[in-house]
Short mmCIF file of C-alpha atoms and ligand atoms in Angstrom, two decimals:
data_model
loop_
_atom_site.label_atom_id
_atom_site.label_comp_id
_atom_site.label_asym_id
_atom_site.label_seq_id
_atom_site.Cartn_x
_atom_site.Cartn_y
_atom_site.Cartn_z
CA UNK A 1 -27.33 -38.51 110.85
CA UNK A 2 -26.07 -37.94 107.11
CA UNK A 3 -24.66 -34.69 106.17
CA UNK A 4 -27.22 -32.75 103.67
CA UNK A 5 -24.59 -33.05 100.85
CA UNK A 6 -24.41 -36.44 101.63
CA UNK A 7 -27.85 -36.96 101.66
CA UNK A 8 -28.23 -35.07 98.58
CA UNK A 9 -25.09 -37.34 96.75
CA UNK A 10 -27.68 -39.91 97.01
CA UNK A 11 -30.56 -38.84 95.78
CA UNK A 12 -30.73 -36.12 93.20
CA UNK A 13 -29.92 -35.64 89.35
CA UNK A 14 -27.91 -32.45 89.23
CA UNK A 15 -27.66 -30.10 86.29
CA UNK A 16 -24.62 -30.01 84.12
CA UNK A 17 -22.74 -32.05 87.08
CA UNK A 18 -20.63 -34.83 87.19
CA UNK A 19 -23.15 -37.06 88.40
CA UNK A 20 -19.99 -38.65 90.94
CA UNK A 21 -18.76 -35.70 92.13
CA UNK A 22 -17.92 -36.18 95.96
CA UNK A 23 -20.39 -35.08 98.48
CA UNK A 24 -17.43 -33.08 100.67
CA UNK A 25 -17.36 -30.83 97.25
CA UNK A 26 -21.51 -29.70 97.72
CA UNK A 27 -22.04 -26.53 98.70
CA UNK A 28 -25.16 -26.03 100.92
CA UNK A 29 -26.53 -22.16 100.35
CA UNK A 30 -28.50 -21.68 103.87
CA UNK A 31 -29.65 -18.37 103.19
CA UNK A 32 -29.23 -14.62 101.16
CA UNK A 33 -28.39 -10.98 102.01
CA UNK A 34 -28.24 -8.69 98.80
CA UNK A 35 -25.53 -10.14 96.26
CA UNK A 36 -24.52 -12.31 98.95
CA UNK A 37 -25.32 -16.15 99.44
CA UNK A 38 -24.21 -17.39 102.96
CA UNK A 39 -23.33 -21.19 103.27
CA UNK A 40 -24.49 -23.94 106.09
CA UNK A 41 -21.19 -23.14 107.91
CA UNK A 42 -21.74 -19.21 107.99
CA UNK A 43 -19.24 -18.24 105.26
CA UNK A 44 -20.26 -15.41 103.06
CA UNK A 45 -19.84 -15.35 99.26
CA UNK A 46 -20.51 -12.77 96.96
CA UNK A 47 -22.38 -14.33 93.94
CA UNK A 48 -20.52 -13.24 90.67
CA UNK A 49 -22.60 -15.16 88.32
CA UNK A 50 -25.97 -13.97 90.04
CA UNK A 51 -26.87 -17.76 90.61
CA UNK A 52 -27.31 -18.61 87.04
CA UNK A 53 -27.47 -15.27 85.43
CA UNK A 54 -31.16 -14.63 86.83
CA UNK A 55 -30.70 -13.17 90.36
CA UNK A 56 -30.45 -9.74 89.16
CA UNK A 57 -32.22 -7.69 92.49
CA UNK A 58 -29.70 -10.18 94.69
CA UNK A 59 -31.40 -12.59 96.68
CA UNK A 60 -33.15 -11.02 99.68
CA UNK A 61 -35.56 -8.61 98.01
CA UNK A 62 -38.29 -7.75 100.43
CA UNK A 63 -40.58 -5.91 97.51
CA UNK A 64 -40.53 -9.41 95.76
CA UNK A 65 -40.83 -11.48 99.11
CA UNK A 66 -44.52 -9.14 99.96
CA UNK A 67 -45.19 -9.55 96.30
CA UNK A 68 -45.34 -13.00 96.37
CA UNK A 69 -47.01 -13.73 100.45
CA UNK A 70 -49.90 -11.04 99.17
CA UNK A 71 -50.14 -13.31 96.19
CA UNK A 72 -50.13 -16.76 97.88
CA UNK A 73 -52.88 -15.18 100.24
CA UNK A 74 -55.00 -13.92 97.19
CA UNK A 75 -54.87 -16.73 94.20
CA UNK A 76 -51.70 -19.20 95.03
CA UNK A 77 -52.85 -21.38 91.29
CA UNK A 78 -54.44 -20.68 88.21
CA UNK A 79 -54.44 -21.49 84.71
CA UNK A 80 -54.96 -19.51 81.74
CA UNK A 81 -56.78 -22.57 79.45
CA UNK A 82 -60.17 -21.78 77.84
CA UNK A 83 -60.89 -18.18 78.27
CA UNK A 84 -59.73 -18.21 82.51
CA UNK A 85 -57.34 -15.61 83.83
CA UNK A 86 -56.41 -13.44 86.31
CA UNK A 87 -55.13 -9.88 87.19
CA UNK A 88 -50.99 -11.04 87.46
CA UNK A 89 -50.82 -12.57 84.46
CA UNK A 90 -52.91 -9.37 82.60
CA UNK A 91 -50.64 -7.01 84.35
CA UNK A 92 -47.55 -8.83 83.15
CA UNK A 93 -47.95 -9.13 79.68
CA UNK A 94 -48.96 -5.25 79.73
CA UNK A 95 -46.39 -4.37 81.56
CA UNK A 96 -43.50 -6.29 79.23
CA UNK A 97 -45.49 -5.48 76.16
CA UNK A 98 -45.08 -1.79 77.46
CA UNK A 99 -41.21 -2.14 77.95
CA UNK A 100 -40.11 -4.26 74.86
CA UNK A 101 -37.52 -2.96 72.54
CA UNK A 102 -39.76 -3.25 69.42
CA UNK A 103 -43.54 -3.15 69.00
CA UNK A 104 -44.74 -6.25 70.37
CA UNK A 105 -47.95 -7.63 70.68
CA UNK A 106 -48.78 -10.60 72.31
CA UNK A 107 -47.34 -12.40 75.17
CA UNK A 108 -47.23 -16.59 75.61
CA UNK A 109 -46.16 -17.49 79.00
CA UNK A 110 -43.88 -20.57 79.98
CA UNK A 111 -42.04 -21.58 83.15
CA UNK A 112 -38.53 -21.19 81.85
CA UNK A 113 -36.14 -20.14 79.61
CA UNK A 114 -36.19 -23.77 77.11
CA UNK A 115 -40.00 -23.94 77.69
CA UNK A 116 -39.83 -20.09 75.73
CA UNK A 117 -37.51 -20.99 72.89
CA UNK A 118 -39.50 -24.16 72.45
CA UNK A 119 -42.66 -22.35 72.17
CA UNK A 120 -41.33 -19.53 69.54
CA UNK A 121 -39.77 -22.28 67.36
CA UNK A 122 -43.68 -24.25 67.64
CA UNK A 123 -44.98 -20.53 67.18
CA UNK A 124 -42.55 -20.30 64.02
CA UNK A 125 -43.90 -23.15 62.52
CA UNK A 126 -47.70 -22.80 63.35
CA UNK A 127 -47.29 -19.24 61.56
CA UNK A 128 -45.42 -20.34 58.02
CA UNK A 129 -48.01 -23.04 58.16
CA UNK A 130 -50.91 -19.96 58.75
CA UNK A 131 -49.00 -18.36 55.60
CA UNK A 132 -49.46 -21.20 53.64
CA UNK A 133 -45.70 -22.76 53.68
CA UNK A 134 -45.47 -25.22 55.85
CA UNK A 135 -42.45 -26.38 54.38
CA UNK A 136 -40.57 -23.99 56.38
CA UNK A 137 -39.75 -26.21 59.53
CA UNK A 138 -35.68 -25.37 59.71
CA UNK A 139 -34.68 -23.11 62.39
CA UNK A 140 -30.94 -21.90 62.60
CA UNK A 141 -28.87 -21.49 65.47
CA UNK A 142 -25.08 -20.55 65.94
CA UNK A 143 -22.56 -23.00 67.21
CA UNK A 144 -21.63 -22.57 70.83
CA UNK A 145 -25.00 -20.92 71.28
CA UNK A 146 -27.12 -21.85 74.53
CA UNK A 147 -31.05 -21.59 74.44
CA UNK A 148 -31.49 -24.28 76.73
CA UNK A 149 -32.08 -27.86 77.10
CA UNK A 150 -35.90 -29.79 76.22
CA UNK A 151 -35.20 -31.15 73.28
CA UNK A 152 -35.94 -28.34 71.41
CA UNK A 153 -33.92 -26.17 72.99
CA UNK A 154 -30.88 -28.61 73.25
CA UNK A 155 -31.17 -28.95 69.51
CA UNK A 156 -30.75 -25.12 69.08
CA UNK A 157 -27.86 -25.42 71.83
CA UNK A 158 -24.62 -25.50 70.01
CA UNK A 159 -22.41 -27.24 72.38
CA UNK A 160 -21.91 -30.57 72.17
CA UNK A 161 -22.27 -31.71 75.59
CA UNK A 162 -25.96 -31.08 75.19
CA UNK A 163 -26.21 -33.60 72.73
CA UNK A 164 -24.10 -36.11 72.94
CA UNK A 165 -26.02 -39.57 73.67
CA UNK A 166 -29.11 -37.99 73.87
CA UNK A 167 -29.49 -38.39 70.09
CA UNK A 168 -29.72 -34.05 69.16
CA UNK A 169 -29.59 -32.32 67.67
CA UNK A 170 -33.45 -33.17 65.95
CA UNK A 171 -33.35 -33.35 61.94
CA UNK A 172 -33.98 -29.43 60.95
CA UNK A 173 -32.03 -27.87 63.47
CA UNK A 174 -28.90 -25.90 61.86
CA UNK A 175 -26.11 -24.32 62.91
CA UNK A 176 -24.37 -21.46 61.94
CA UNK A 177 -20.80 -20.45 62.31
CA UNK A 178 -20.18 -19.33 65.91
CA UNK A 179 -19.17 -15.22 65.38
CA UNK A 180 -16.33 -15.13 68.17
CA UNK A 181 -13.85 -13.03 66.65
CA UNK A 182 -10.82 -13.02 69.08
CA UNK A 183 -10.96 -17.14 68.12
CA UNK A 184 -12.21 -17.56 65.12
CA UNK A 185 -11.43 -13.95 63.29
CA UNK A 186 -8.06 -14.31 60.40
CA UNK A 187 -5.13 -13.18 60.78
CA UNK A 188 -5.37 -9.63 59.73
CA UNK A 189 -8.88 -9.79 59.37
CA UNK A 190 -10.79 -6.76 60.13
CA UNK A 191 -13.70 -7.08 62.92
CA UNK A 192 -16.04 -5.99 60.14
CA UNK A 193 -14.83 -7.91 57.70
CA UNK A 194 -15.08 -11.06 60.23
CA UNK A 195 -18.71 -10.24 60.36
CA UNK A 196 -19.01 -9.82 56.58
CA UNK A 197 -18.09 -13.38 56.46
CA UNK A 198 -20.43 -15.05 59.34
CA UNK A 199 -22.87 -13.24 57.50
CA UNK A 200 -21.75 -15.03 54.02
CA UNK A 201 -21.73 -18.07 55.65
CA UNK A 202 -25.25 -17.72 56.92
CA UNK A 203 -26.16 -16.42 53.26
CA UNK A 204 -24.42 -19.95 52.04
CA UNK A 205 -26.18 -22.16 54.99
CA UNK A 206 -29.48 -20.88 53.70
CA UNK A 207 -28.81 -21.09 50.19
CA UNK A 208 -27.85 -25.02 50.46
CA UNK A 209 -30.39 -25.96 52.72
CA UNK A 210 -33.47 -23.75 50.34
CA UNK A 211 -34.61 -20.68 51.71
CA UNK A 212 -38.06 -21.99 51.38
CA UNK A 213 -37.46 -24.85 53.89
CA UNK A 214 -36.20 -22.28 57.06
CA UNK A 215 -39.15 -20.87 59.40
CA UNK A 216 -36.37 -18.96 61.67
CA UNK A 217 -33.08 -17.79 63.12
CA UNK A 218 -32.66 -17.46 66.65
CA UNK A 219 -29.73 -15.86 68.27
CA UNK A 220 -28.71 -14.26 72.11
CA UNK A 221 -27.77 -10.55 71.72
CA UNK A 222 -24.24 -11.55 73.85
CA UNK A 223 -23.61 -15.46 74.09
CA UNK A 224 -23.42 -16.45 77.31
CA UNK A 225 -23.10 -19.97 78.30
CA UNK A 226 -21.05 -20.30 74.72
CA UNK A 227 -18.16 -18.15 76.39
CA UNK A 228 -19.89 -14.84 77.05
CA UNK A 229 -19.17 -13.34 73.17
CA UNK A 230 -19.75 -10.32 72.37
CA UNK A 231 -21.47 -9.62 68.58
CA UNK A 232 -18.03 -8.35 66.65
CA UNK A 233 -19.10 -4.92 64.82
CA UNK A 234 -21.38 -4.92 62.20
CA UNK A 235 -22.05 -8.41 62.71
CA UNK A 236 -26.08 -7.99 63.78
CA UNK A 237 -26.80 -5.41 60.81
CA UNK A 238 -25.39 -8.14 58.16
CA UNK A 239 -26.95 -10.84 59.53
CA UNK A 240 -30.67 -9.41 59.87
CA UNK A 241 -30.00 -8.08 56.01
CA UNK A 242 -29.80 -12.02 55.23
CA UNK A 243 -32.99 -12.67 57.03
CA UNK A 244 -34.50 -9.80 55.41
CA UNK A 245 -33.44 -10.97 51.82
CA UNK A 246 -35.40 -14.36 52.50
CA UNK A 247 -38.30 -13.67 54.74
CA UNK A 248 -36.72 -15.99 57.61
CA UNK A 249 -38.00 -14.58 60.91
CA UNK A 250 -35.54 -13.81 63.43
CA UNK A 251 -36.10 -14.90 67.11
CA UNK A 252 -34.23 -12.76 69.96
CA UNK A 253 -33.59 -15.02 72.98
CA UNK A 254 -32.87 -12.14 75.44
CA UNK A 255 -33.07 -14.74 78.66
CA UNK A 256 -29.64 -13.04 80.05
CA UNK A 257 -29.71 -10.14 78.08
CA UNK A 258 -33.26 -9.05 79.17
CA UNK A 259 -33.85 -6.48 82.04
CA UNK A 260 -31.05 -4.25 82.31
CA UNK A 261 -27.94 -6.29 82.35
CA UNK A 262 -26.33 -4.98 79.10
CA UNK A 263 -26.68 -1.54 80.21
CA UNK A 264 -30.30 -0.91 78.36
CA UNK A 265 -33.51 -2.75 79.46
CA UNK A 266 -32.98 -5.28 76.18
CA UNK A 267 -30.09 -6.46 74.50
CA UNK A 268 -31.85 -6.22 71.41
CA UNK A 269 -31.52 -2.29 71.98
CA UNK A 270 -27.48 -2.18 72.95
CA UNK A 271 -27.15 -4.06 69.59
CA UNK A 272 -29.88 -2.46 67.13
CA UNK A 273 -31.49 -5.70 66.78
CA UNK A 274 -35.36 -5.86 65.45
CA UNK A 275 -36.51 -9.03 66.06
CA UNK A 276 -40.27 -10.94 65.38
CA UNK A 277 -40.04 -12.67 68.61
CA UNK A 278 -38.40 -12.25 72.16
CA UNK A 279 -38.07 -15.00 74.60
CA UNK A 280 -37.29 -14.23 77.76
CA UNK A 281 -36.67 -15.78 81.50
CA UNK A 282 -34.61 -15.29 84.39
CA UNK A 283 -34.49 -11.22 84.58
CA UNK A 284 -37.97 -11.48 84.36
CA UNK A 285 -38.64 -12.68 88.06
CA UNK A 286 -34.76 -11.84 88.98
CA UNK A 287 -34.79 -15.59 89.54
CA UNK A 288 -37.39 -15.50 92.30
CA UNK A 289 -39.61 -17.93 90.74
CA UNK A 290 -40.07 -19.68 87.52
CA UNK A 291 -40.97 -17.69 84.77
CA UNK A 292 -40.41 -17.02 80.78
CA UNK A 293 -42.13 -15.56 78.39
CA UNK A 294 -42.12 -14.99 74.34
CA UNK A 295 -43.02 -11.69 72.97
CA UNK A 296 -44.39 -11.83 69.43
CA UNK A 297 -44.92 -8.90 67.03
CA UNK A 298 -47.99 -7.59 65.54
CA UNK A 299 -47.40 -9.93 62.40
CA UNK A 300 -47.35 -12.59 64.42
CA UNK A 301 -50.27 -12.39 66.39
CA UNK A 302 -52.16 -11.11 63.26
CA UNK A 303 -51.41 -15.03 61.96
CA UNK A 304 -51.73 -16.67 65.17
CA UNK A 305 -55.28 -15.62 65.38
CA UNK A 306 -55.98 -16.68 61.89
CA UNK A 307 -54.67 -20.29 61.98
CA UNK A 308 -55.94 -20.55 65.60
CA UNK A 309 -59.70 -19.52 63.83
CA UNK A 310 -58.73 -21.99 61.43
CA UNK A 311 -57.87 -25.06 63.24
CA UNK A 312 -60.61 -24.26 66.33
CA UNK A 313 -57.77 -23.91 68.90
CA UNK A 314 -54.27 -22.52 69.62
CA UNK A 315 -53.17 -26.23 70.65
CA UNK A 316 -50.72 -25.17 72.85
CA UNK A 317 -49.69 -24.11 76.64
CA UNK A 318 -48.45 -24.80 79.76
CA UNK A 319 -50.21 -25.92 83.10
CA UNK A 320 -48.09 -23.23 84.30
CA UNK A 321 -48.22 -20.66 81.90
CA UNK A 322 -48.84 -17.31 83.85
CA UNK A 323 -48.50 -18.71 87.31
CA UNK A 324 -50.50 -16.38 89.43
CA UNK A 325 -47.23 -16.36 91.95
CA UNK A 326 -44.71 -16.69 89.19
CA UNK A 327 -46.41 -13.33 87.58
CA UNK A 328 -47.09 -11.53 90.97
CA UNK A 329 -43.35 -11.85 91.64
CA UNK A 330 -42.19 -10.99 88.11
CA UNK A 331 -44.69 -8.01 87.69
CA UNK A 332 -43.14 -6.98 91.39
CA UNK A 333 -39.55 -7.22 89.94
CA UNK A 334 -40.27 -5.26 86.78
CA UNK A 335 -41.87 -2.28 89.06
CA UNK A 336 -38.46 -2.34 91.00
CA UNK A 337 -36.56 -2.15 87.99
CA UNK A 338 -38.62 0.94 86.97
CA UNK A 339 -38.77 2.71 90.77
CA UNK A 340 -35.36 2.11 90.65
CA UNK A 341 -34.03 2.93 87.45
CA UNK A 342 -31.79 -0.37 87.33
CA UNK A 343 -30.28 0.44 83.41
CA UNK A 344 -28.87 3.68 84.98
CA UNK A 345 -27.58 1.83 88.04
CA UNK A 346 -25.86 -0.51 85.11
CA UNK A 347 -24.45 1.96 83.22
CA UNK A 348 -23.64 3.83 86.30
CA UNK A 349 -21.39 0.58 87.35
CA UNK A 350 -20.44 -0.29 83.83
CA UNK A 351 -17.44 1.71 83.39
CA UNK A 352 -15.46 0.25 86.58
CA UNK A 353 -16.74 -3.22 85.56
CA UNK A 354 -15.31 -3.05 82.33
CA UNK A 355 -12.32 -1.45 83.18
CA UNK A 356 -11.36 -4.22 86.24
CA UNK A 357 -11.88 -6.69 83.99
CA UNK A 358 -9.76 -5.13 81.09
CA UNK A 359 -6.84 -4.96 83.86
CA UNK A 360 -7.17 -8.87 84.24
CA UNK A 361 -6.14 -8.97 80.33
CA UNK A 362 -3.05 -7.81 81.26
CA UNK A 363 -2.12 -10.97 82.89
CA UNK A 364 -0.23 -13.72 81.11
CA UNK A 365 -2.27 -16.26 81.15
CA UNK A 366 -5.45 -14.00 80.21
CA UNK A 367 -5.73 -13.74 76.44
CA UNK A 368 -8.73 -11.87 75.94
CA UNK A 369 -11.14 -10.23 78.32
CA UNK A 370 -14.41 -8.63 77.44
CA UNK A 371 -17.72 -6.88 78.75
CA UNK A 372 -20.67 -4.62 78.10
CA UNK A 373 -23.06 -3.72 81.15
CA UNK A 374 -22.86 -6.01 83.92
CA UNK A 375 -21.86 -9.15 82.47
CA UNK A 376 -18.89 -9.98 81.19
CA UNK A 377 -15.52 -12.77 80.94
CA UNK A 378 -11.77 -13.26 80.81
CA UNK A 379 -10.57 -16.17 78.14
CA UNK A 380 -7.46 -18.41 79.56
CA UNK A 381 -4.84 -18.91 76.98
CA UNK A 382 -1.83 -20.64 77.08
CA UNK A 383 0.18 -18.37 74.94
CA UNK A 384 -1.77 -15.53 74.63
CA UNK A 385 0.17 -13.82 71.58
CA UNK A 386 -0.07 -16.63 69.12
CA UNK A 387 -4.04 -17.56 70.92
CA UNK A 388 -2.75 -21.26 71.76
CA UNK A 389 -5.67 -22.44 74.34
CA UNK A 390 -4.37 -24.81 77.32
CA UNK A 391 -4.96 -28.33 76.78
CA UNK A 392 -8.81 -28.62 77.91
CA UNK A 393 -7.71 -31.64 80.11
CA UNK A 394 -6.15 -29.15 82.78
CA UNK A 395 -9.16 -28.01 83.38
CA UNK A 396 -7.75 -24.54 84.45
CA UNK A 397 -11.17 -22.34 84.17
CA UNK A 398 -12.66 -25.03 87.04
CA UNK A 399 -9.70 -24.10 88.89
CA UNK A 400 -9.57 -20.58 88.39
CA UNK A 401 -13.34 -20.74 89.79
CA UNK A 402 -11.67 -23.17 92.70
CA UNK A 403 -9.57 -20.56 93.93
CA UNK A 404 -11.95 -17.56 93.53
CA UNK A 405 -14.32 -19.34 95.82
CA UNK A 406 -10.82 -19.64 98.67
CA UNK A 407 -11.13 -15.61 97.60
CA UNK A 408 -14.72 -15.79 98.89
CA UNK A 409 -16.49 -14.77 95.11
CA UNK A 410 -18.67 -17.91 93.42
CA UNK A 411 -18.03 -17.92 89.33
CA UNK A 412 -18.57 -20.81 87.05
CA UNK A 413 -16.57 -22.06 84.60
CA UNK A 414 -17.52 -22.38 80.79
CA UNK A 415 -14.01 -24.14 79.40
CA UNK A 416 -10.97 -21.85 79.93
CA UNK A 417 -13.73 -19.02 79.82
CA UNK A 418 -14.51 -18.00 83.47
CA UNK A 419 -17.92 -15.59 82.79
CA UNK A 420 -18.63 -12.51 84.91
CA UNK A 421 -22.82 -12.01 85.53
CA UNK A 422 -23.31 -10.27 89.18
CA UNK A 423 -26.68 -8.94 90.32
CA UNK A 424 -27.32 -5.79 89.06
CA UNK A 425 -27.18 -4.24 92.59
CA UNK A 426 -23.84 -4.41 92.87
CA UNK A 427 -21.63 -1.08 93.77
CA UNK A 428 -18.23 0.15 92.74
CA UNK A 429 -17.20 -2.01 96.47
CA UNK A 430 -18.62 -4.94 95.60
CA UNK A 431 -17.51 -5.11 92.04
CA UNK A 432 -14.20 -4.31 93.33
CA UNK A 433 -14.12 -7.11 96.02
CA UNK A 434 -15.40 -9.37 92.78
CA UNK A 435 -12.15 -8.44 90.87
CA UNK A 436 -10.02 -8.58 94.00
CA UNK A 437 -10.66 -12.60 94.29
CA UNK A 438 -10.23 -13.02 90.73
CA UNK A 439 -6.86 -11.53 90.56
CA UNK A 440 -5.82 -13.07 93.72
CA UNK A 441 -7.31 -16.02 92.74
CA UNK A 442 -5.08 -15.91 89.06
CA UNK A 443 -2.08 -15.06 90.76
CA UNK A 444 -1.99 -18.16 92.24
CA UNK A 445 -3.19 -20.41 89.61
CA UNK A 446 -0.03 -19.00 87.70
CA UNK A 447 2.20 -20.04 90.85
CA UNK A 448 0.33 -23.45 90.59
CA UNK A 449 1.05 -24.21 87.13
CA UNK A 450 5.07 -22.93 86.98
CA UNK A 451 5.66 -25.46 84.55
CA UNK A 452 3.31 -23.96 81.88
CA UNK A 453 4.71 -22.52 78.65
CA UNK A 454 4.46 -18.82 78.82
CA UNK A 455 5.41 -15.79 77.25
CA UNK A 456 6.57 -13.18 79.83
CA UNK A 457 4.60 -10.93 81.98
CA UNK A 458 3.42 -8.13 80.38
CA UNK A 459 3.46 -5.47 82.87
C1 LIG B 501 -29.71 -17.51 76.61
C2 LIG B 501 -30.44 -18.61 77.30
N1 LIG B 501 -31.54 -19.12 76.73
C3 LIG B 501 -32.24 -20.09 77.32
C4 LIG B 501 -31.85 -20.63 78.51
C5 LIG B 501 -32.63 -21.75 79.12
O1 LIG B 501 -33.32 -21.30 80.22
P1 LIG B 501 -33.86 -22.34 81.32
O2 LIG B 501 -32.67 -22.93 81.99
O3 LIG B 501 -34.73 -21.48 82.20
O4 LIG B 501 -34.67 -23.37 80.59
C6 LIG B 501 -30.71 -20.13 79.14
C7 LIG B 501 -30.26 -20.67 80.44
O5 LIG B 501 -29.16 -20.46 80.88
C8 LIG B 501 -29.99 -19.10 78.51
O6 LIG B 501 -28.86 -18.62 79.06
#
């Protein structure tokens, strides 16, 4: 009898894999206990990336586990088409509408995070068209932004791997400059004057393409699968003042910022952001079941209704759109995120999490480190004084991650960035164990790699 990983080798598609990676490299994840995943041979991990960045309550949460069996008892499916619905998906929307960072109206479910920032770019559209300019179709994105991967969503992603051969990004998808000041700031440039610029250079994008032709700007309050970057100061106010100045509406995707894990319940608050729309995912359900959902604003919905009148329908929605189970089980995770007052957990944790991963900068081969709430990321750099990355080809984040795994903590790799996302339940213990492996874990990817160009140890 085959292995599962080698049964699995031969039969599925994995995500963001190397399709021919080696079956004796699957992990199997039997089972969870709080931040911990176990594996098929009984070894215990701690999960520093909270699965994908989603599994924010840890992953054996018995109020979302009785959420979900009194749900699959009750009403297990159910639309929302043509006037149907049911209490979970009510109680949802009221309850998000009743926690969002600005006032917000309406609430479009989908069944992911893509599926969300699909919908608000359609909802974009539908609305300039309800204002009588449908020539505004462009939407704007920022290089080494992620926002997912339909082809939609791929064509806002600003990486190339999520385009190459598949023919993205679509015509009237633009990207702005990526605002990741450690890289890309001059020398002696200021922080705010590093913003001032991104800003100009949106200013310039929208000037040469016509203001008249873009719908909307859609951004992530932190990156995150872009390298985990952090807005540089100042850099939000300029860049809403732009939208402002030409009417563009400005799209928040808060899928990993949403619910806590920047140390308020919404990015968009930690960074003063006002946006018309909010898509969100993950958080939402704390990865217990698929679930995302846009937020729009009263201006919005006031259109939506109109052009909807107008054109006899709202043509469009998902079979899945408000799940009954998908909404019992998010609904159950936003109560326990109330009851439990998970942004003051954050910010009660913050302060060590920040300042373990601020002693990782001090290694050599660590050239920038950064955080805010619970997520967070250390940047690899060959010479860390004059920012000279290794050569990609070593592939020394994937090792990095290698090793912390020997050190019993899973991370993932994004380049030489290794990105820091653990379920908001952790303690001062368990981010301590998290930072443990890591530095272990560096210590001997430095005695690995002797023959690397260094400067010396900084102590
Ligand atoms: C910021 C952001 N937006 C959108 C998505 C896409 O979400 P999904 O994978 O649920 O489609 C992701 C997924 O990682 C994300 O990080």
């Amino acid at each position: 009898m085959s292995s599962l990983a080698e049964r699995d080798a031969r039969t599925l598609i994995h995500p963001f894999t190397s399709l021919e990676a080696s079956a004796d490299r699957t992990m199997v994840i039997s089972h969870g206990e709080g931040p911990y995943v176990i594996d098929d041979k009984g070894r215990r991990y701690l999960e520093g990336m909270a699965g994908l960045w989603c599994a924010s309550l840890g992953f054996s949460e018995q109020r979302l586990i009785d959420a979900a069996n009194a749900q699959m008892r009750k009403l297990p499916a159910y639309h929302l088409f043509g006037g149907k619905t049911h209490a979970p998906a009510v109680e949802l929307a009221e309850a998000l509408l009743g926690i969002a960072p600005v006032p917000m109206a309406r609430v479009l479910f989908t069944s992911s995070g893509s599926e969300a920032n699909d919908s608000a770019i359609k909802i974009a559209r539908y609305v300039w068209a309800a204002r009588g300019q449908p020539g505004r179709r462009k939407i704007i994105s920022r290089v080494r932004g992620y926002h997912g991967v339909t082809l939609a969503a791929a064509s806002l992603t600003g990486l190339a791997h999520a385009h190459r051969d598949f023919g993205l990004p679509l015509q009237d998808f633009l990207h702005a400059e990526c605002p990741h000041y450690y890289r890309f700031g001059r020398p002696a440039e200021s922080e705010q004057a590093f913003a001032e610029r991104m800003a100009l250079d949106l200013e310039r994008l929208i000037q040469r393409e016509g203001p008249e032709t873009i719908a909307a700007f859609i951004a992530e309050p932190v990156m995150g699968a872009g390298g985990v970057i952090l807005p540089p100061e100042g850099y939000f106010e300029r860049v809403q003042a732009v939208l402002r100045a030409h009417g563009i509406l400005f799209i928040a995707d808060e899928v990993i910022t949403g619910f806590g894990r920047t140390g308020q319940m919404f990015g968009s608050q930690t960074f003063a952001l006002c946006p018309d729309m909010i898509t969100v995912a993950k958080g939402l359900s704390a990865g217990y079941a698929p679930i995302g959902a846009v937020l729009v604003n009263p201006a919005i919905e006031e259109q939506l209704l109109a052009q909807s009148r107008k054109l006899g329908t709202f043509g469009h929605g998902f079979t899945y759109s408000g799940h009954p189970l998908s909404a019992a089980i998010a609904l159950a995770a936003l109560r326990v995120y109330q009851d439990d007052d998970i942004v003051a957990h954050v910010r009660g944790v913050a302060g060590r999490f920040a300042d373990r991963i601020a002693e990782l900068a001090l290694h050599p081969m660590v050239g920038h480190a950064r955080a805010v709430g619970l997520v967070g990321a250390i940047e690899l750099m060959a010479d860390r004084r004059r920012k000279v990355p290794f050569d990609p080809g070593a592939g020394l984040g994937a090792r990095l991650v290698e090793l912390a795994l020997e050190h019993g903590v899973i991370l993932r790799p994004l380049g030489d960035v290794v990105s820091f996302c653990p379920p908001l339940i952790v303690g001062a213990a368990e981010i301590d164990q998290l930072f443990d492996a890591v530095a272990a874990a560096l210590q001997r990817l430095e005695n690995e790699f002797p023959e690397l160009h260094r400067p010396r140890r900084v102590a």
